[in-house]
PDB file of C-alpha atoms in Angstrom:
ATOM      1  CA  UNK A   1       0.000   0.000   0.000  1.00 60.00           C
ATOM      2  CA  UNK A   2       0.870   3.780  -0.758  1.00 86.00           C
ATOM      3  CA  UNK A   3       0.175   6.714   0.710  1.00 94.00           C
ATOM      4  CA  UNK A   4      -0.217   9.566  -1.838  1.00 94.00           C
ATOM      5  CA  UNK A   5      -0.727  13.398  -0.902  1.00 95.00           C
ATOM      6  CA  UNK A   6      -2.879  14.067  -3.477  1.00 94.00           C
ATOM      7  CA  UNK A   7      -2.971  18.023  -3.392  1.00 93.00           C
ATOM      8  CA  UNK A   8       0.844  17.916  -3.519  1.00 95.00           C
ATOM      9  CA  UNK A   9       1.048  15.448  -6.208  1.00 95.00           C
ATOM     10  CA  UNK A  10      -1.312  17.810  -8.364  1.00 94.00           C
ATOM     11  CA  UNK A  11       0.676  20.773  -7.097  1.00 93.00           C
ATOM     12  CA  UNK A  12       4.237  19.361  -8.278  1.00 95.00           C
ATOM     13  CA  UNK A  13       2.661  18.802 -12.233  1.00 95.00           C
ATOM     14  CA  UNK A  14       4.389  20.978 -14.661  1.00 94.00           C
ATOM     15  CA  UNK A  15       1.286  21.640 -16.572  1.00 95.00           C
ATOM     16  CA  UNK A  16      -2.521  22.075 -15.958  1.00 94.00           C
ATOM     17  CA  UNK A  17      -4.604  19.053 -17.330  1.00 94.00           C
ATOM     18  CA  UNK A  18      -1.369  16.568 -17.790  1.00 94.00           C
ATOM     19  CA  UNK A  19      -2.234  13.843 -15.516  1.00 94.00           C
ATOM     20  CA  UNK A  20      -0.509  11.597 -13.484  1.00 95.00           C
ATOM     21  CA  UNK A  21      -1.454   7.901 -12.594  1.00 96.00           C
ATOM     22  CA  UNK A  22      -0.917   7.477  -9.452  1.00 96.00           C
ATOM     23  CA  UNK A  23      -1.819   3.157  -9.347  1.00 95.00           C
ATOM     24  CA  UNK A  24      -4.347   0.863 -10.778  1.00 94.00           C
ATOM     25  CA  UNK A  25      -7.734  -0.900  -9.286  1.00 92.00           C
ATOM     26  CA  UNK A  26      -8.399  -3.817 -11.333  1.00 92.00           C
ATOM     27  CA  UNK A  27      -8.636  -2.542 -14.386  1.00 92.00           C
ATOM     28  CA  UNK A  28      -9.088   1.220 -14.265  1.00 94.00           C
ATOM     29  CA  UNK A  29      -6.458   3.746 -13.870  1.00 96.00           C
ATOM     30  CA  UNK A  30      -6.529   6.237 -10.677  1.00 97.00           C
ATOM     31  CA  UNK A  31      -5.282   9.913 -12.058  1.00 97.00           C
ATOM     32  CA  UNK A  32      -4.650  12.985 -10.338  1.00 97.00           C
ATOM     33  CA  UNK A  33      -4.225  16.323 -12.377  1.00 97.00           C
ATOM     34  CA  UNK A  34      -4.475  20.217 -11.604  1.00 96.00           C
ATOM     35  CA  UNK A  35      -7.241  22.296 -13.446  1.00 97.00           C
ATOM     36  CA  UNK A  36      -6.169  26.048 -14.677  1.00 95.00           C
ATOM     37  CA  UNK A  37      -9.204  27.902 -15.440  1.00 94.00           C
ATOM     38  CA  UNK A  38      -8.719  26.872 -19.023  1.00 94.00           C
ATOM     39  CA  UNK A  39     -11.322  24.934 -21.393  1.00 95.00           C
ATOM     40  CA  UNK A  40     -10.393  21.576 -22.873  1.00 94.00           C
ATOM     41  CA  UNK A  41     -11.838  19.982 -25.584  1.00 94.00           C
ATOM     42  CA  UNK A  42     -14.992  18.327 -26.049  1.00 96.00           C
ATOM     43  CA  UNK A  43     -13.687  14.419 -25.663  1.00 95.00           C
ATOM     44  CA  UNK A  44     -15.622  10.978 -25.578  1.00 95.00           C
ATOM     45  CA  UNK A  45     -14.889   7.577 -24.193  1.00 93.00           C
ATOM     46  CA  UNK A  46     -15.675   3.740 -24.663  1.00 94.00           C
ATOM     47  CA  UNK A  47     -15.933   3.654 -21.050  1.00 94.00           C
ATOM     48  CA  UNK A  48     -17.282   5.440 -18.268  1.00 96.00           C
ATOM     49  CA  UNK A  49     -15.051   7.329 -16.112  1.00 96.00           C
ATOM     50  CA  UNK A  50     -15.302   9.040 -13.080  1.00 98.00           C
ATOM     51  CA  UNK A  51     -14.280  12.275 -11.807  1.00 98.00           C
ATOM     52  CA  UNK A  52     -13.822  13.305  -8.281  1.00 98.00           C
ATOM     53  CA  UNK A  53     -13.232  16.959  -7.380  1.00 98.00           C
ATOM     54  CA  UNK A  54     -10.557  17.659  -4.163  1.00 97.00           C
ATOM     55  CA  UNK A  55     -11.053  21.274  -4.364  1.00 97.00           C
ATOM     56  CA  UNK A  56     -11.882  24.072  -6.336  1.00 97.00           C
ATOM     57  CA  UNK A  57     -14.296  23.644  -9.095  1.00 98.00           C
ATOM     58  CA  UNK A  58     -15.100  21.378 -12.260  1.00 98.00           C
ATOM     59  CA  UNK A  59     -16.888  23.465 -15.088  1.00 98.00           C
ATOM     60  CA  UNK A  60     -18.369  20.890 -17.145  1.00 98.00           C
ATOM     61  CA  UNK A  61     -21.008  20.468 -20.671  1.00 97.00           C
ATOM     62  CA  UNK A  62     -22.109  16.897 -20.759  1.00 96.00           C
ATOM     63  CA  UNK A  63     -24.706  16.245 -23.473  1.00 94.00           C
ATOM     64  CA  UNK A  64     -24.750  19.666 -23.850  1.00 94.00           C
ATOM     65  CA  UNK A  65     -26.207  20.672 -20.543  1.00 97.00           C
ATOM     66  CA  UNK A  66     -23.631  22.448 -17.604  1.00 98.00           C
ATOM     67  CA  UNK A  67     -22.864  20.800 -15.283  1.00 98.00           C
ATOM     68  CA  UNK A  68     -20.959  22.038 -11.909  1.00 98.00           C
ATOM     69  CA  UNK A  69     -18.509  19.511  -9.794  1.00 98.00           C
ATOM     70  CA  UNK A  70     -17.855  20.981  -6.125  1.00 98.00           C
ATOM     71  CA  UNK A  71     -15.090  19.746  -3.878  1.00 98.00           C
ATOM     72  CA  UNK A  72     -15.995  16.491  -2.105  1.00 97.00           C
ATOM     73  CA  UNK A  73     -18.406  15.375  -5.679  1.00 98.00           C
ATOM     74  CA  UNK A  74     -18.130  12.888  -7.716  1.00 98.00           C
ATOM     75  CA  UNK A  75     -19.548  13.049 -11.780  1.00 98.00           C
ATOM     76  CA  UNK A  76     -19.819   9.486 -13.755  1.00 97.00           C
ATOM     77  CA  UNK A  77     -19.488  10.133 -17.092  1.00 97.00           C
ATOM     78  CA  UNK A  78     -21.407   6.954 -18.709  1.00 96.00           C
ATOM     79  CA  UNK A  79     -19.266   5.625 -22.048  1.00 96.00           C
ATOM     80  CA  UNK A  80     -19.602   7.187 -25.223  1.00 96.00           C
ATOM     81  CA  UNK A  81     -21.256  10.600 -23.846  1.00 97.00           C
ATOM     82  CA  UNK A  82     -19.759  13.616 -25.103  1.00 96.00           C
ATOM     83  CA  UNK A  83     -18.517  16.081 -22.485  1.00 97.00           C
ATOM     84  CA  UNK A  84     -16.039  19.078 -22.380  1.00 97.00           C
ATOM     85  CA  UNK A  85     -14.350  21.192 -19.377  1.00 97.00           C
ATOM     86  CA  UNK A  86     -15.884  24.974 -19.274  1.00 97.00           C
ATOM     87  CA  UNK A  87     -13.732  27.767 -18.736  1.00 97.00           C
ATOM     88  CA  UNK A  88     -13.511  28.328 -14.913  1.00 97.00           C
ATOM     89  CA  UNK A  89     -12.720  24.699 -13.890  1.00 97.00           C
ATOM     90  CA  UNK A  90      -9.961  25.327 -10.967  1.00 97.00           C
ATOM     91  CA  UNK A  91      -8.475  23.096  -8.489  1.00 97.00           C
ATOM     92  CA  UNK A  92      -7.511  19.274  -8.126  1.00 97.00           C
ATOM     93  CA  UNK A  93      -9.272  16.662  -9.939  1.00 97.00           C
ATOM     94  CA  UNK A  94      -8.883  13.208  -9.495  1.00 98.00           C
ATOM     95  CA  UNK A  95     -10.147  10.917 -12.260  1.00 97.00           C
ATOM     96  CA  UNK A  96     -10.843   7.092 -12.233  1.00 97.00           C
ATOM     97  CA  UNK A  97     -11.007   5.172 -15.759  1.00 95.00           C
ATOM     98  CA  UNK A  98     -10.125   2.137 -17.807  1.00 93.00           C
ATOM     99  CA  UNK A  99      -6.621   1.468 -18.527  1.00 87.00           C
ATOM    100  CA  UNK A 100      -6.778   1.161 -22.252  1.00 80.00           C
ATOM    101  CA  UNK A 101     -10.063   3.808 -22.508  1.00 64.00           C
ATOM    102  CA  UNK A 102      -9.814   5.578 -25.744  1.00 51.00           C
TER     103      UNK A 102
END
């Protein structure tokens, strides 16, 4: 077993949305990244993930309806739904999904 400090983890990443896995449950990846304000992309997957917000805020359009992730929340994204990060998404942001998830 490990003991990760997530906030510093986040903290230490040279760049905003470049995640790091931190370890792997079965088959799904556990990620931890820092959010800059900035929007990314709309982006889809062939499975669900799930996305976990430490602090700050995740600024989110999922089907094309906004959604809002506050610290201590948790968003499943189901597979194959569409979904982009607003401008205004700040904070850490830890994110759960399959290994080989395209």
């Amino acid at each position: 077993m490990s003991l990760i400090d997530l906030g510093s983890t986040a903290a230490a990443l040279p760049d905003a949305w470049e995640s790091r896995v931190l370890g792997r449950v079965g088959s799904a990846e556990v990620k931890v990244l820092r959010m800059d304000e900035l929007p990314v992309r709309e982006e889809r997957h062939d499975a669900a993930e799930a996305l976990l917000v430490l602090d700050g805020v995740l600024e989110l359009t999922v089907a094309g309806t906004p959604v809002s992730v506050r610290p201590g929340e948790l968003y499943l994204v189901d597979a194959g739904v569409i979904h982009a990060v607003r401008p205004g998404s700040r904070g850490t942001l830890v994110v759960f999904e399959r290994a080989d998830a395209s």
